[in-house]
Short mmCIF file of C-alpha atoms and ligand atoms in Angstrom, two decimals:
data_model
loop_
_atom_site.label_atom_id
_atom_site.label_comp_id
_atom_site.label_asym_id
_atom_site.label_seq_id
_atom_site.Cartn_x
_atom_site.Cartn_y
_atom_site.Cartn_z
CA UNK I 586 -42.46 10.54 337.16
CA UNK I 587 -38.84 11.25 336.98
CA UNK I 588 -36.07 8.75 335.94
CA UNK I 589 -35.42 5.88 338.43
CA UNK I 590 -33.21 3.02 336.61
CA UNK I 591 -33.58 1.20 340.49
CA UNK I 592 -37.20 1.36 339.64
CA UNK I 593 -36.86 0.65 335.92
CA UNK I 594 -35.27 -3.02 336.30
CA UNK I 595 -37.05 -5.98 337.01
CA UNK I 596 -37.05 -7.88 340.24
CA UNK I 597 -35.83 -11.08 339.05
CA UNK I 598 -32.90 -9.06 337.33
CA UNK I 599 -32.30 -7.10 341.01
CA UNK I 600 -32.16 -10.53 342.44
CA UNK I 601 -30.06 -12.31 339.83
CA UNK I 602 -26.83 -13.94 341.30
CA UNK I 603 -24.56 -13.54 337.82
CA UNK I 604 -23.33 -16.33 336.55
CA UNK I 605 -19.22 -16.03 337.20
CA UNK I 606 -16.99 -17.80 334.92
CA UNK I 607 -13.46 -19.55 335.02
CA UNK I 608 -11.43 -16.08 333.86
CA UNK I 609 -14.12 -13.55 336.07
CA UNK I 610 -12.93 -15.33 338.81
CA UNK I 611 -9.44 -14.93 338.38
CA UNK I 612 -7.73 -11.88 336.87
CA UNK I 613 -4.03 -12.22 338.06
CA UNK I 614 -0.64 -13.61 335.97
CA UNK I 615 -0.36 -17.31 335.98
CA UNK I 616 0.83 -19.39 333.46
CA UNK I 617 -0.60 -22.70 333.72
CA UNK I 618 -4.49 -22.41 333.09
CA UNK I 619 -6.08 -25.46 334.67
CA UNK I 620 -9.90 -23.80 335.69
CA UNK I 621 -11.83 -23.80 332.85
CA UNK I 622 -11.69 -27.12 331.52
CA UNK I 623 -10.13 -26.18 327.93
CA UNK I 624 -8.57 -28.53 326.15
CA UNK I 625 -4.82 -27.92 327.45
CA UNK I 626 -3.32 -29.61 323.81
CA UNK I 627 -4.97 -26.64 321.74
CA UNK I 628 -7.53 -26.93 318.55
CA UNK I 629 -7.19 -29.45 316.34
CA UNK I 630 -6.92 -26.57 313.75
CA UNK I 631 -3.85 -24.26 312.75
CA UNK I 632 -4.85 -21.48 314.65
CA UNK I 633 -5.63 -21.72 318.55
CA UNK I 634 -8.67 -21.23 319.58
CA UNK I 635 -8.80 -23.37 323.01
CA UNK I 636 -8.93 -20.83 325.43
CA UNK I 637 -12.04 -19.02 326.03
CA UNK I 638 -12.10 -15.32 325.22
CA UNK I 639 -12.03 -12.07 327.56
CA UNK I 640 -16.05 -12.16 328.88
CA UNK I 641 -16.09 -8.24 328.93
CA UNK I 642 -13.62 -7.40 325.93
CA UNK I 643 -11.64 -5.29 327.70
CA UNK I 644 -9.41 -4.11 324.99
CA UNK I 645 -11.84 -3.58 322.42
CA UNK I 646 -13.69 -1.15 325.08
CA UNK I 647 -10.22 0.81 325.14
CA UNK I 648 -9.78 1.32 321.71
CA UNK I 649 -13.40 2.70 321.36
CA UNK I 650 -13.66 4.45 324.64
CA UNK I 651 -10.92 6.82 323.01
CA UNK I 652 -12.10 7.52 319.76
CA UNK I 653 -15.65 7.53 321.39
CA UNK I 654 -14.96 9.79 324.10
CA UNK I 655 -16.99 7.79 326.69
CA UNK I 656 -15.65 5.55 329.28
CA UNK I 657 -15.09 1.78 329.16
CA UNK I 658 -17.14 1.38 331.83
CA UNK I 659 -20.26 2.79 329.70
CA UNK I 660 -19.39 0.17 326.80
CA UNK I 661 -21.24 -3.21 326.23
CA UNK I 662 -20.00 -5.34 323.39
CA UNK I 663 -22.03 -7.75 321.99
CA UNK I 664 -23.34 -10.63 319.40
CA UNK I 665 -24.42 -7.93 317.05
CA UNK I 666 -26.48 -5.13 317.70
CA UNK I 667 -29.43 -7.64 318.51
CA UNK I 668 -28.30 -8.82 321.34
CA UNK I 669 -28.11 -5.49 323.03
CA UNK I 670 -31.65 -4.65 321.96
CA UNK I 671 -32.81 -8.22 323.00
CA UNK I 672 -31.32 -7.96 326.73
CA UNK I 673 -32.80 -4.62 327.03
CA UNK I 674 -35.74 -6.60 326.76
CA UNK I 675 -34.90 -9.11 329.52
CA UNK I 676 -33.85 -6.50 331.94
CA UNK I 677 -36.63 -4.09 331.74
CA UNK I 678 -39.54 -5.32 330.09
CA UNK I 679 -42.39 -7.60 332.19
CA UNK I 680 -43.77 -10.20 329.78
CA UNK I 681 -47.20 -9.67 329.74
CA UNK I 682 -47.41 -6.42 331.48
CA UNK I 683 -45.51 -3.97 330.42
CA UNK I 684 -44.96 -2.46 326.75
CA UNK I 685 -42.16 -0.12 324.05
CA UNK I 686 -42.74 2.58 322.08
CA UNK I 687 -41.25 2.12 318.21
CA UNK I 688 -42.08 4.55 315.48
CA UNK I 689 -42.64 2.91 312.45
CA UNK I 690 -41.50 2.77 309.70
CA UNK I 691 -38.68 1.17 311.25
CA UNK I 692 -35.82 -1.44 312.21
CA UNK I 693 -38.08 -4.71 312.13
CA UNK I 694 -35.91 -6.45 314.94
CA UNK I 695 -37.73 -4.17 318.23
CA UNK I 696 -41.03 -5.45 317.22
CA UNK I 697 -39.95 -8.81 316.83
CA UNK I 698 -38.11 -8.85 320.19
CA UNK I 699 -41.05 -7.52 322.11
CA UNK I 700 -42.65 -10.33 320.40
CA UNK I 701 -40.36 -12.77 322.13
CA UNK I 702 -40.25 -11.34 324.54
CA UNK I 703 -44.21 -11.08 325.16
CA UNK I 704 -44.25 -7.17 325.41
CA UNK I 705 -46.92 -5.01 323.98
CA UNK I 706 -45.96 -2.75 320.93
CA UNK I 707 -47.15 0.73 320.58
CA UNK I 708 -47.03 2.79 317.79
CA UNK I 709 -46.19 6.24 316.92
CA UNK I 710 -45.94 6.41 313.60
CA UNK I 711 -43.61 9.17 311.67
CA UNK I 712 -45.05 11.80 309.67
CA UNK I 713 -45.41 11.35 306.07
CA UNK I 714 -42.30 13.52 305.79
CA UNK I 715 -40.85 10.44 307.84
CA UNK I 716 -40.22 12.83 311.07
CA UNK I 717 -40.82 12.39 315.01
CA UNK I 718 -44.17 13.42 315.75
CA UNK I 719 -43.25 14.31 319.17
CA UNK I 720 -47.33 14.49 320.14
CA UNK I 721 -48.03 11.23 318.92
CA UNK I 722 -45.40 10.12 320.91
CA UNK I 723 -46.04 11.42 324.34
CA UNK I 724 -49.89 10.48 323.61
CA UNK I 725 -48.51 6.94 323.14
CA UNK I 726 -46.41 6.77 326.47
CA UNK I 727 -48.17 5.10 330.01
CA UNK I 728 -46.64 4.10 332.94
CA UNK I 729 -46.05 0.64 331.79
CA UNK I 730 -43.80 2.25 328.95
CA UNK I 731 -40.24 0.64 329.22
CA UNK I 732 -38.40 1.59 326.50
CA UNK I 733 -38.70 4.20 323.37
CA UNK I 734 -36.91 3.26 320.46
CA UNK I 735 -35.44 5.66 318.00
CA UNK I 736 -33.58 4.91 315.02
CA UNK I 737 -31.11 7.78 313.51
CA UNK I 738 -30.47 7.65 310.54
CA UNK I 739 -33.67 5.45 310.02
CA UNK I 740 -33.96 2.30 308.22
CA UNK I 741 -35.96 1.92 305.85
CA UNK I 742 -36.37 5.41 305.20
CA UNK I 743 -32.85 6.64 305.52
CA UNK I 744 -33.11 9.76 307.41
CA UNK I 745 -32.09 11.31 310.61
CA UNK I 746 -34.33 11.92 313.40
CA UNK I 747 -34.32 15.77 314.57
CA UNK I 748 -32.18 15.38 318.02
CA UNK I 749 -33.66 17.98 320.03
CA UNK I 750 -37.32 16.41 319.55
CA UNK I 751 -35.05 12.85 320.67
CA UNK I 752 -33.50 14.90 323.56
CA UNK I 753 -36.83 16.54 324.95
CA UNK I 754 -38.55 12.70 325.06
CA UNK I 755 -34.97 11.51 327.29
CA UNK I 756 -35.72 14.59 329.53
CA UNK I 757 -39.40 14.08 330.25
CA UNK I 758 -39.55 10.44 329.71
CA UNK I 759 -39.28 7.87 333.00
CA UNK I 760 -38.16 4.86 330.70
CA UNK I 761 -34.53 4.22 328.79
CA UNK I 762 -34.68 5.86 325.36
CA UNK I 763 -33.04 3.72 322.90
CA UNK I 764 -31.17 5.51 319.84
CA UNK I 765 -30.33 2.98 317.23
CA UNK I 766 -26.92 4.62 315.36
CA UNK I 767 -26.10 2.06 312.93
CA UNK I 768 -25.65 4.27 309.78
CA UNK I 769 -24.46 6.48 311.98
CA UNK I 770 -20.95 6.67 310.08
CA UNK I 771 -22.89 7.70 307.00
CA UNK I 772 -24.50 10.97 308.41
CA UNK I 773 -23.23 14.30 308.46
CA UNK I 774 -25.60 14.27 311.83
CA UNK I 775 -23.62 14.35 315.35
CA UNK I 776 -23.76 10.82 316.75
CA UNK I 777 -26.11 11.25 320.49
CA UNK I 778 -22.88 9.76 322.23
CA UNK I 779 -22.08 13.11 323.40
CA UNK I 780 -25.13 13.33 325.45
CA UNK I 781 -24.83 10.63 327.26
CA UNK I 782 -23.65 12.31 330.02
CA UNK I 783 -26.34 14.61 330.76
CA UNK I 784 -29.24 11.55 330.02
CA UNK I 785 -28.71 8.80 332.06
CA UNK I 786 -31.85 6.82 330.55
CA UNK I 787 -30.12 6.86 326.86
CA UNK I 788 -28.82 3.93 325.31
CA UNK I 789 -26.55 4.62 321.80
CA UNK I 790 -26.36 1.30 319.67
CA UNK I 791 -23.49 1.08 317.04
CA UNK I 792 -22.87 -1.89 314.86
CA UNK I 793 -19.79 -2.74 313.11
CA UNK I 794 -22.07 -4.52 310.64
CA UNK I 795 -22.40 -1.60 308.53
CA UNK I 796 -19.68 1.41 307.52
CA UNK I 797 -17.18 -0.55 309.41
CA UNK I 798 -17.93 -4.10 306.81
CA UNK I 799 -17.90 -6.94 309.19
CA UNK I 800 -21.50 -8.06 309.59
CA UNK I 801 -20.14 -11.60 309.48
CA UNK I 802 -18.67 -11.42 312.63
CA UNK I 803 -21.35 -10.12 314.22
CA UNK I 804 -20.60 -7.57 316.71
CA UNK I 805 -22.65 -4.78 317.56
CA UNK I 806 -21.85 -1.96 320.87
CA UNK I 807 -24.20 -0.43 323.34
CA UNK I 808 -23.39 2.94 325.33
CA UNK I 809 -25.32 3.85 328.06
CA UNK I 810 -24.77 5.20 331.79
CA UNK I 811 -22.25 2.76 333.94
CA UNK I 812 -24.89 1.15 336.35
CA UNK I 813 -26.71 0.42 332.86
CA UNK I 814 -24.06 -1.40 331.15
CA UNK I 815 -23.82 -3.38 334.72
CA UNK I 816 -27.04 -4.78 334.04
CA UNK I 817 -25.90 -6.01 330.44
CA UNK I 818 -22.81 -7.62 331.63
CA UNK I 819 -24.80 -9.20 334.56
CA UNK I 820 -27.95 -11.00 331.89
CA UNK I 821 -25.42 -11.22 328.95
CA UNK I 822 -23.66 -14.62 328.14
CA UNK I 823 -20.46 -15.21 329.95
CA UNK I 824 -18.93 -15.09 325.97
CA UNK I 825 -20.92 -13.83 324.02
CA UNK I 826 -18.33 -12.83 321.44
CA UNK I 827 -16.10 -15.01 319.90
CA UNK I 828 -11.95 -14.76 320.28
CA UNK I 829 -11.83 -14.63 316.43
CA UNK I 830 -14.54 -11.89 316.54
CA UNK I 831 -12.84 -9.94 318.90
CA UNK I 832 -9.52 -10.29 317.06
CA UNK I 833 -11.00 -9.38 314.06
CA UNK I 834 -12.78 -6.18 315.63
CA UNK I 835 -9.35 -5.20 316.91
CA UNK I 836 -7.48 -5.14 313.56
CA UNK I 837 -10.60 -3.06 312.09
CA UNK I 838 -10.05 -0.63 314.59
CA UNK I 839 -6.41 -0.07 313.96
CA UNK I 840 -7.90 0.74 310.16
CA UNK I 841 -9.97 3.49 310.53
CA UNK I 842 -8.53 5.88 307.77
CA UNK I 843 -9.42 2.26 305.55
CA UNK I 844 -13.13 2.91 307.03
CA UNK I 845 -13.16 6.40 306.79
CA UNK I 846 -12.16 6.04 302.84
CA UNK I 847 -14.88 3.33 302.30
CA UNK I 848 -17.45 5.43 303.64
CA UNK I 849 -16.62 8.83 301.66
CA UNK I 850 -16.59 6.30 298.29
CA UNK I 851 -20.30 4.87 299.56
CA UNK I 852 -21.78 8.47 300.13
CA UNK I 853 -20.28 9.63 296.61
CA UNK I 854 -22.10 6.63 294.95
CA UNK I 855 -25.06 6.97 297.02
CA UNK I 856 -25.89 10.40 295.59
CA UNK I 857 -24.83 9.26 291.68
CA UNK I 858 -27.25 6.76 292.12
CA UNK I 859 -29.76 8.81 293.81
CA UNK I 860 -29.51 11.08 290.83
CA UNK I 861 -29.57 8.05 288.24
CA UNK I 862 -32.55 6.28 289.70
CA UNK I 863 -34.38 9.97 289.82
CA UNK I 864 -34.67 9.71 285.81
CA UNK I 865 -36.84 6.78 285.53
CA UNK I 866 -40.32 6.74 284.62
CA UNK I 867 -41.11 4.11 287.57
CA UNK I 868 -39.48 5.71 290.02
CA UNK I 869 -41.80 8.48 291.40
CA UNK I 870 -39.79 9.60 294.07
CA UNK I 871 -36.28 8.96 296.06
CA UNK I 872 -36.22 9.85 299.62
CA UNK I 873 -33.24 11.81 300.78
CA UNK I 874 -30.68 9.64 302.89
CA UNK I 875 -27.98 9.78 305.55
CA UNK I 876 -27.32 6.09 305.46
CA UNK I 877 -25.93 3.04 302.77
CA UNK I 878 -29.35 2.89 301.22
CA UNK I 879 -31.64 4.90 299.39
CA UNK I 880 -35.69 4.51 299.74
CA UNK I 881 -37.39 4.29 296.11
CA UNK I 882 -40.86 5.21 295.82
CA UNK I 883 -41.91 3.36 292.33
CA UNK I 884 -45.13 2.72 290.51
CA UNK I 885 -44.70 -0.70 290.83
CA UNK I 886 -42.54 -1.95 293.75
CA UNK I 887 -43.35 -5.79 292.97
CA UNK I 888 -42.73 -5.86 289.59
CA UNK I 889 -39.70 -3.67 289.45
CA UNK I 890 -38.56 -6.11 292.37
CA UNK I 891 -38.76 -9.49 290.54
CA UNK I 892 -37.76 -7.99 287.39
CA UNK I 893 -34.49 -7.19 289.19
CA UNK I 894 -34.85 -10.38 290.39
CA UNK I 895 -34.59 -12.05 287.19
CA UNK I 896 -31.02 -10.05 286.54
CA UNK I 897 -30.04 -12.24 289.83
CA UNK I 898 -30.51 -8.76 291.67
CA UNK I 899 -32.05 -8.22 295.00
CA UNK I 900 -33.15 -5.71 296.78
CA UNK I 901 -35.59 -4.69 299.81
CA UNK I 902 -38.84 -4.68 299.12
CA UNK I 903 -40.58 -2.14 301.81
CA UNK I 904 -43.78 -1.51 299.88
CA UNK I 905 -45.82 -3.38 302.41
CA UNK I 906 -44.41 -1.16 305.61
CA UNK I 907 -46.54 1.64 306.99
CA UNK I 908 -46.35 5.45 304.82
CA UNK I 909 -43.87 2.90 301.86
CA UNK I 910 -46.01 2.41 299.40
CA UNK I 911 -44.46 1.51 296.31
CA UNK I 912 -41.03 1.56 298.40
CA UNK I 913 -37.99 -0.40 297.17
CA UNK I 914 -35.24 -0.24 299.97
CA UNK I 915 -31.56 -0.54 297.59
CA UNK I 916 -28.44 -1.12 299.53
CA UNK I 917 -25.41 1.51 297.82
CA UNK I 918 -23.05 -1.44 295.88
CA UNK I 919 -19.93 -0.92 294.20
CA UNK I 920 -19.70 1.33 290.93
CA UNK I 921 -20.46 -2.15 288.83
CA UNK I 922 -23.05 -3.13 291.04
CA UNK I 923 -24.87 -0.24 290.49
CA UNK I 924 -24.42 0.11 287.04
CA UNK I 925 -26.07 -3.65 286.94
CA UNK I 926 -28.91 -1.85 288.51
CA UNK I 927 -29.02 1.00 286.57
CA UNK I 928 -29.12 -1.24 283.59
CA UNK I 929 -31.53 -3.75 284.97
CA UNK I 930 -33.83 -0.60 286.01
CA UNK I 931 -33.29 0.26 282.26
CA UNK I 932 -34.24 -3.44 280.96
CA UNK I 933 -37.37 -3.37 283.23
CA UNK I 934 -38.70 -0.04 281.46
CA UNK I 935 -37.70 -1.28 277.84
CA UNK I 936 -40.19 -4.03 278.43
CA UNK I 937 -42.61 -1.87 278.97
CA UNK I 938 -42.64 0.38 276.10
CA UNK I 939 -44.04 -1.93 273.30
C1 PLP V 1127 -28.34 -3.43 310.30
C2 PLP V 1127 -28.94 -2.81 311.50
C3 PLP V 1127 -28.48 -3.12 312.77
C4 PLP V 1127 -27.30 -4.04 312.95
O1 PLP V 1127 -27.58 -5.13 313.69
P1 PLP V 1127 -26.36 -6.09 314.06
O2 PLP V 1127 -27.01 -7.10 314.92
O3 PLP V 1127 -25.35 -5.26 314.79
O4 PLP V 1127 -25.80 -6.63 312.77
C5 PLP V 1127 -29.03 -2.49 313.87
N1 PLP V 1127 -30.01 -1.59 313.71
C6 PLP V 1127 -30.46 -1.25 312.49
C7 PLP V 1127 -31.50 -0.21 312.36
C8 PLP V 1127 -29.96 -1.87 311.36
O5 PLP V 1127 -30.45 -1.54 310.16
#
């Protein structure tokens, strides 16, 4: 069956009469604001926060419409990444009937929204070299298939996902296929945005909670076709990001050469401490990465972990996920940051040499 996003959304979503706020409602020049019940004497605070923000953050959508080279129109903006992959739940997904596709290991958060969401989880599971195994995954697919998510570069194993094999599921597959680009800014890979055109069933999340630093504020973007990001802004919270958030995002974007720098610094580290790590004892293997993290395959994941631990270091344990046994997960720090961990890596294999 072919593609058919009128067929794809659920009734109660078709039938939803969106909620429309104070400032949808009007979109002229006035100067005296009395229709949203603000408190006209401003915050209590030094800054003003008393008017509610733009619902569908227009301006933010400009500024990454033309770096992106997609429209505005095929920009959602949300509370972090997980709110896009949560309402992609609520608009297409059936509780108790219908089901995704993830391919572990991966991003915890799709499993754990189906949960919520009371949709079935299948599983095709990468290959031990941690790549699509396209077969798997069309064996895996039904009719009651929704959504297929992809994550490229992968977490926890830190790799890219070959495109083409991504690209042939979006052309045969009747569902929205979901590519999850948050270490995107990491990869020497070609983000999928540039596709989006000729797949109208992809969906490209981004996340300024990684290269661009600013989980805190907790803003994440979804691309997708225009009748797509519709359906978003008609489920989605009236606000559902902050004025300060927004304000925030706005100056970042303005600083991209500041990103840009960051992100060259965190690859160069990446690989010294790929290469570091690589001549310990314990550590049996390092998976190569295209992301802020490197996967560490040790003999010992648990006690390596609360050894660290005890050197007030953490890191990821994985070792319990499917094909990451004896998998630490380490987030890229600063140069003394990971010289802490190089020398707590060194600590842990003094104490065993007795
Ligand atoms: C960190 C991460 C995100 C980011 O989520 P936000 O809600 O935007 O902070 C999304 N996907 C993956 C795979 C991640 O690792």
């Amino acid at each position: 069956m072919a593609f058919d996003l009128d067929y794809l959304v659920r009734e109660n979503i078709k039938r939803l009469l969106p909620y429309s706020s104070a400032r949808d409602e009007f979109a002229g020049n006035a100067e005296i604001f009395l229709d949203a019940n603000e408190n006209s004497f401003g915050s209590p605070i030094s800054k003003n926060y008393s008017r509610y923000p733009d619902p569908l953050q227009r301006t933010i959508k400009e500024r990454v419409a033309e770096f992106s080279r997609v429209k505005s129109s095929q920009i959602f903006v949300g509370n972090g990444s997980d709110e896009a992959i949560d309402l992609l739940f609520r608009i297409f997904c059936r509780p108790g009937i219908d089901n995704i596709l993830i391919c572990p290991p991966t991003y915890g958060m799709y499993a754990v929204s189906a949960g919520i969401n009371d949709i079935e989880v299948k599983r095709a599971n990468l290959t031990s070299e941690f790549e699509l195994d396209l077969d798997r995954i069309n064996g895996e697919i039904d009719d009651k298939t929704k959504l297929v998510f992809f994550c490229s570069p992968n977490n926890p194993t830190g790799n890219s996902m070959t495109r083409e094999t991504i690209l042939e599921v979006a052309a045969s597959f009747s569902g929205l296929v979901v590519v999850d680009e948050a270490y995107i800014h990491f990869s020497n890979h070609l983000s999928l945005l540039s596709e989006l055109d000729r797949y109208p069933n992809l969906v490209i999340l981004q996340t300024f909670s990684k290269a661009w630093g600013l989980a805190g504020l907790r803003v994440g973007l979804a691309f997708a076709s225009e009748q797509v990001i519709q359906l978003f802004n008609k489920v989605k919270p009236p606000y559902n990001v902050s004025q300060i958030a927004q304000q925030m995002v706005l100056s970042a974007l303005a600083m991209r050469a500041k990103v840009d720098e960051m992100r060259e610094i965190i690859v160069g580290e990446r690989e010294a401490l790929a290469s570091k790590l690589s001549r310990f004892r314990s550590v049996e293997k390092i998976y190569p990465s295209d992301a802020n993290f490197l996967l560490v395959k040790t003999i010992a994941p648990n006690e390596i972990y609360r050894s660290l631990l005890s050197e007030k270091l953490v890191v990821r344990n994985r070792s319990n996920a499917e094909l990451c046994d004896g998998c630490l997960r380490i987030t890229v720090g600063t140069p003394n940051e990971n010289r802490a961990l190089i020398d707590a890596f060194e600590k842990y294999e003094k104490s065993l040499v007795h």
